């Protein structure tokens, strides 16, 4: 981060050791060395489907400036997540919910970031005491379901995203929900095109949480995750 803040993102020390530094710093190095500034990165987010064209009207020059400042000090996580939050294209929440996860509320909040593309309706939750047995819903007009594991007050986000993405795939849509990786038990859920998300992960190292995004990231993401842990 210090080297990046001094304009040394292309330092051989960083470039040679991308697999040994944290994923978000590595992402920032790749962005900077590719000559991508905040405005260009935002366009990459549009191309990947993380931002729909209806969000362009929400973007203000100050947002681009703030994103650039975060990139310039090596904080790729803040650069991306804060910008997406400002344009209402990300849902962040603590994975630990009290007293237990409310999956109906979670789905209603997830539909806000996808807008008309991935509208979630007809939500029905089957409970057994505090445990959620099954959730049925309609996404983009396609029936979807998932059966989350009961982990006390922790959300089974992998089951949620897999169920929704299976529904989107069955509907013949390219949109997919994905969770951005981070070191805290905080979910950062976005919606993007399946190929677009994969391309950002492959070319810029956009950190996608391997566990919850297995169908999207595949072997490529697993290898990146393993390298980051060594």
mmCIF file of N, CA, C and O in Angstrom, residues 29-67:
data_model
loop_
_atom_site.group_PDB
_atom_site.id
_atom_site.type_symbol
_atom_site.label_atom_id
_atom_site.label_comp_id
_atom_site.label_asym_id
_atom_site.label_seq_id
_atom_site.Cartn_x
_atom_site.Cartn_y
_atom_site.Cartn_z
ATOM 1 N N UNK A 29 -2.932 -3.233 -7.695
ATOM 2 C CA UNK A 29 -1.697 -3.221 -8.473
ATOM 3 C C UNK A 29 -1.999 -3.503 -9.939
ATOM 4 O O UNK A 29 -1.493 -2.827 -10.845
ATOM 5 N N UNK A 30 -2.823 -4.502 -10.187
ATOM 6 C CA UNK A 30 -3.154 -4.849 -11.572
ATOM 7 C C UNK A 30 -3.881 -3.696 -12.267
ATOM 8 O O UNK A 30 -3.637 -3.413 -13.441
ATOM 9 N N UNK A 31 -4.792 -3.060 -11.550
ATOM 10 C CA UNK A 31 -5.519 -1.919 -12.120
ATOM 11 C C UNK A 31 -4.561 -0.787 -12.469
ATOM 12 O O UNK A 31 -4.596 -0.224 -13.571
ATOM 13 N N UNK A 32 -3.677 -0.466 -11.530
ATOM 14 C CA UNK A 32 -2.756 0.659 -11.728
ATOM 15 C C UNK A 32 -1.749 0.361 -12.835
ATOM 16 O O UNK A 32 -1.474 1.220 -13.685
ATOM 17 N N UNK A 33 -1.196 -0.847 -12.839
ATOM 18 C CA UNK A 33 -0.185 -1.171 -13.845
ATOM 19 C C UNK A 33 -0.803 -1.285 -15.239
ATOM 20 O O UNK A 33 -0.099 -1.142 -16.241
ATOM 21 N N UNK A 34 -2.104 -1.554 -15.315
ATOM 22 C CA UNK A 34 -2.787 -1.601 -16.613
ATOM 23 C C UNK A 34 -3.161 -0.203 -17.100
ATOM 24 O O UNK A 34 -3.712 -0.061 -18.192
ATOM 25 N N UNK A 35 -2.854 0.816 -16.302
ATOM 26 C CA UNK A 35 -3.174 2.182 -16.687
ATOM 27 C C UNK A 35 -4.648 2.510 -16.602
ATOM 28 O O UNK A 35 -5.142 3.411 -17.293
ATOM 29 N N UNK A 36 -5.360 1.796 -15.739
ATOM 30 C CA UNK A 36 -6.803 2.006 -15.588
ATOM 31 C C UNK A 36 -7.055 2.968 -14.439
ATOM 32 O O UNK A 36 -6.705 2.680 -13.287
ATOM 33 N N UNK A 37 -7.660 4.119 -14.735
ATOM 34 C CA UNK A 37 -8.018 5.045 -13.673
ATOM 35 C C UNK A 37 -9.451 4.764 -13.226
ATOM 36 O O UNK A 37 -10.097 3.818 -13.703
ATOM 37 N N UNK A 38 -9.955 5.574 -12.305
ATOM 38 C CA UNK A 38 -11.285 5.326 -11.740
ATOM 39 C C UNK A 38 -12.362 5.324 -12.812
ATOM 40 O O UNK A 38 -13.234 4.448 -12.836
ATOM 41 N N UNK A 39 -12.330 6.298 -13.707
ATOM 42 C CA UNK A 39 -13.352 6.382 -14.752
ATOM 43 C C UNK A 39 -13.333 5.144 -15.642
ATOM 44 O O UNK A 39 -14.392 4.597 -16.002
ATOM 45 N N UNK A 40 -12.127 4.681 -15.988
ATOM 46 C CA UNK A 40 -12.015 3.488 -16.834
ATOM 47 C C UNK A 40 -12.463 2.239 -16.083
ATOM 48 O O UNK A 40 -13.069 1.329 -16.672
ATOM 49 N N UNK A 41 -12.179 2.175 -14.781
ATOM 50 C CA UNK A 41 -12.610 1.026 -13.989
ATOM 51 C C UNK A 41 -14.131 0.977 -13.910
ATOM 52 O O UNK A 41 -14.737 -0.101 -13.985
ATOM 53 N N UNK A 42 -14.748 2.131 -13.773
ATOM 54 C CA UNK A 42 -16.211 2.187 -13.742
ATOM 55 C C UNK A 42 -16.790 1.648 -15.050
ATOM 56 O O UNK A 42 -17.782 0.904 -15.053
ATOM 57 N N UNK A 43 -16.160 1.986 -16.163
ATOM 58 C CA UNK A 43 -16.625 1.458 -17.445
ATOM 59 C C UNK A 43 -16.475 -0.056 -17.497
ATOM 60 O O UNK A 43 -17.316 -0.750 -18.074
ATOM 61 N N UNK A 44 -15.408 -0.587 -16.893
ATOM 62 C CA UNK A 44 -15.244 -2.039 -16.831
ATOM 63 C C UNK A 44 -16.397 -2.672 -16.030
ATOM 64 O O UNK A 44 -16.854 -3.769 -16.362
ATOM 65 N N UNK A 45 -16.847 -1.976 -14.998
ATOM 66 C CA UNK A 45 -17.962 -2.484 -14.200
ATOM 67 C C UNK A 45 -19.248 -2.500 -15.014
ATOM 68 O O UNK A 45 -20.069 -3.418 -14.881
ATOM 69 N N UNK A 46 -19.434 -1.496 -15.873
ATOM 70 C CA UNK A 46 -20.594 -1.482 -16.761
ATOM 71 C C UNK A 46 -20.509 -2.640 -17.755
ATOM 72 O O UNK A 46 -21.493 -3.360 -17.980
ATOM 73 N N UNK A 47 -19.346 -2.832 -18.350
ATOM 74 C CA UNK A 47 -19.167 -3.893 -19.344
ATOM 75 C C UNK A 47 -19.439 -5.262 -18.732
ATOM 76 O O UNK A 47 -20.028 -6.137 -19.370
ATOM 77 N N UNK A 48 -19.033 -5.445 -17.467
ATOM 78 C CA UNK A 48 -19.231 -6.721 -16.777
ATOM 79 C C UNK A 48 -20.658 -6.907 -16.289
ATOM 80 O O UNK A 48 -20.989 -7.965 -15.741
ATOM 81 N N UNK A 49 -21.505 -5.906 -16.481
ATOM 82 C CA UNK A 49 -22.891 -6.015 -16.050
ATOM 83 C C UNK A 49 -23.108 -5.769 -14.574
ATOM 84 O O UNK A 49 -24.227 -5.919 -14.071
ATOM 85 N N UNK A 50 -22.051 -5.392 -13.856
ATOM 86 C CA UNK A 50 -22.203 -5.080 -12.434
ATOM 87 C C UNK A 50 -22.980 -3.777 -12.267
ATOM 88 O O UNK A 50 -23.711 -3.582 -11.295
ATOM 89 N N UNK A 51 -22.827 -2.912 -13.239
ATOM 90 C CA UNK A 51 -23.618 -1.690 -13.299
ATOM 91 C C UNK A 51 -24.479 -1.740 -14.548
ATOM 92 O O UNK A 51 -23.975 -2.005 -15.643
ATOM 93 N N UNK A 52 -25.768 -1.503 -14.377
ATOM 94 C CA UNK A 52 -26.665 -1.414 -15.518
ATOM 95 C C UNK A 52 -26.718 0.045 -15.966
ATOM 96 O O UNK A 52 -26.411 0.957 -15.191
ATOM 97 N N UNK A 53 -27.104 0.268 -17.206
ATOM 98 C CA UNK A 53 -27.099 1.630 -17.737
ATOM 99 C C UNK A 53 -28.007 2.576 -16.965
ATOM 100 O O UNK A 53 -27.799 3.788 -16.975
ATOM 101 N N UNK A 54 -29.007 2.030 -16.272
ATOM 102 C CA UNK A 54 -29.896 2.913 -15.513
ATOM 103 C C UNK A 54 -29.201 3.545 -14.308
ATOM 104 O O UNK A 54 -29.756 4.441 -13.675
ATOM 105 N N UNK A 55 -27.968 3.093 -13.989
ATOM 106 C CA UNK A 55 -27.225 3.670 -12.861
ATOM 107 C C UNK A 55 -26.340 4.840 -13.282
ATOM 108 O O UNK A 55 -25.769 5.508 -12.422
ATOM 109 N N UNK A 56 -26.203 5.078 -14.580
ATOM 110 C CA UNK A 56 -25.316 6.166 -15.022
ATOM 111 C C UNK A 56 -25.745 7.516 -14.482
ATOM 112 O O UNK A 56 -24.910 8.356 -14.160
ATOM 113 N N UNK A 57 -27.039 7.721 -14.377
ATOM 114 C CA UNK A 57 -27.532 9.003 -13.883
ATOM 115 C C UNK A 57 -27.212 9.265 -12.421
ATOM 116 O O UNK A 57 -27.317 10.405 -11.958
ATOM 117 N N UNK A 58 -26.818 8.211 -11.687
ATOM 118 C CA UNK A 58 -26.490 8.356 -10.271
ATOM 119 C C UNK A 58 -25.036 8.750 -10.043
ATOM 120 O O UNK A 58 -24.670 9.147 -8.936
ATOM 121 N N UNK A 59 -24.211 8.608 -11.077
ATOM 122 C CA UNK A 59 -22.776 8.842 -10.916
ATOM 123 C C UNK A 59 -22.474 10.342 -10.945
ATOM 124 O O UNK A 59 -22.831 11.039 -11.888
ATOM 125 N N UNK A 60 -21.802 10.797 -9.904
ATOM 126 C CA UNK A 60 -21.389 12.191 -9.804
ATOM 127 C C UNK A 60 -19.863 12.280 -9.874
ATOM 128 O O UNK A 60 -19.171 11.322 -9.499
ATOM 129 N N UNK A 61 -19.333 13.400 -10.343
ATOM 130 C CA UNK A 61 -17.872 13.541 -10.405
ATOM 131 C C UNK A 61 -17.181 13.268 -9.076
ATOM 132 O O UNK A 61 -16.077 12.715 -9.045
ATOM 133 N N UNK A 62 -17.833 13.641 -7.962
ATOM 134 C CA UNK A 62 -17.223 13.419 -6.649
ATOM 135 C C UNK A 62 -17.041 11.935 -6.354
ATOM 136 O O UNK A 62 -16.097 11.537 -5.660
ATOM 137 N N UNK A 63 -17.936 11.088 -6.887
ATOM 138 C CA UNK A 63 -17.807 9.648 -6.673
ATOM 139 C C UNK A 63 -16.568 9.114 -7.382
ATOM 140 O O UNK A 63 -15.844 8.268 -6.848
ATOM 141 N N UNK A 64 -16.344 9.601 -8.597
ATOM 142 C CA UNK A 64 -15.169 9.167 -9.351
ATOM 143 C C UNK A 64 -13.894 9.625 -8.647
ATOM 144 O O UNK A 64 -12.911 8.883 -8.558
ATOM 145 N N UNK A 65 -13.930 10.848 -8.124
ATOM 146 C CA UNK A 65 -12.768 11.379 -7.405
ATOM 147 C C UNK A 65 -12.452 10.545 -6.171
ATOM 148 O O UNK A 65 -11.284 10.221 -5.897
ATOM 149 N N UNK A 66 -13.487 10.174 -5.419
ATOM 150 C CA UNK A 66 -13.281 9.371 -4.219
ATOM 151 C C UNK A 66 -12.753 7.980 -4.561
ATOM 152 O O UNK A 66 -11.898 7.431 -3.859
ATOM 153 N N UNK A 67 -13.252 7.411 -5.647
ATOM 154 C CA UNK A 67 -12.744 6.110 -6.059
ATOM 155 C C UNK A 67 -11.267 6.211 -6.429
ATOM 156 O O UNK A 67 -10.461 5.347 -6.061
#
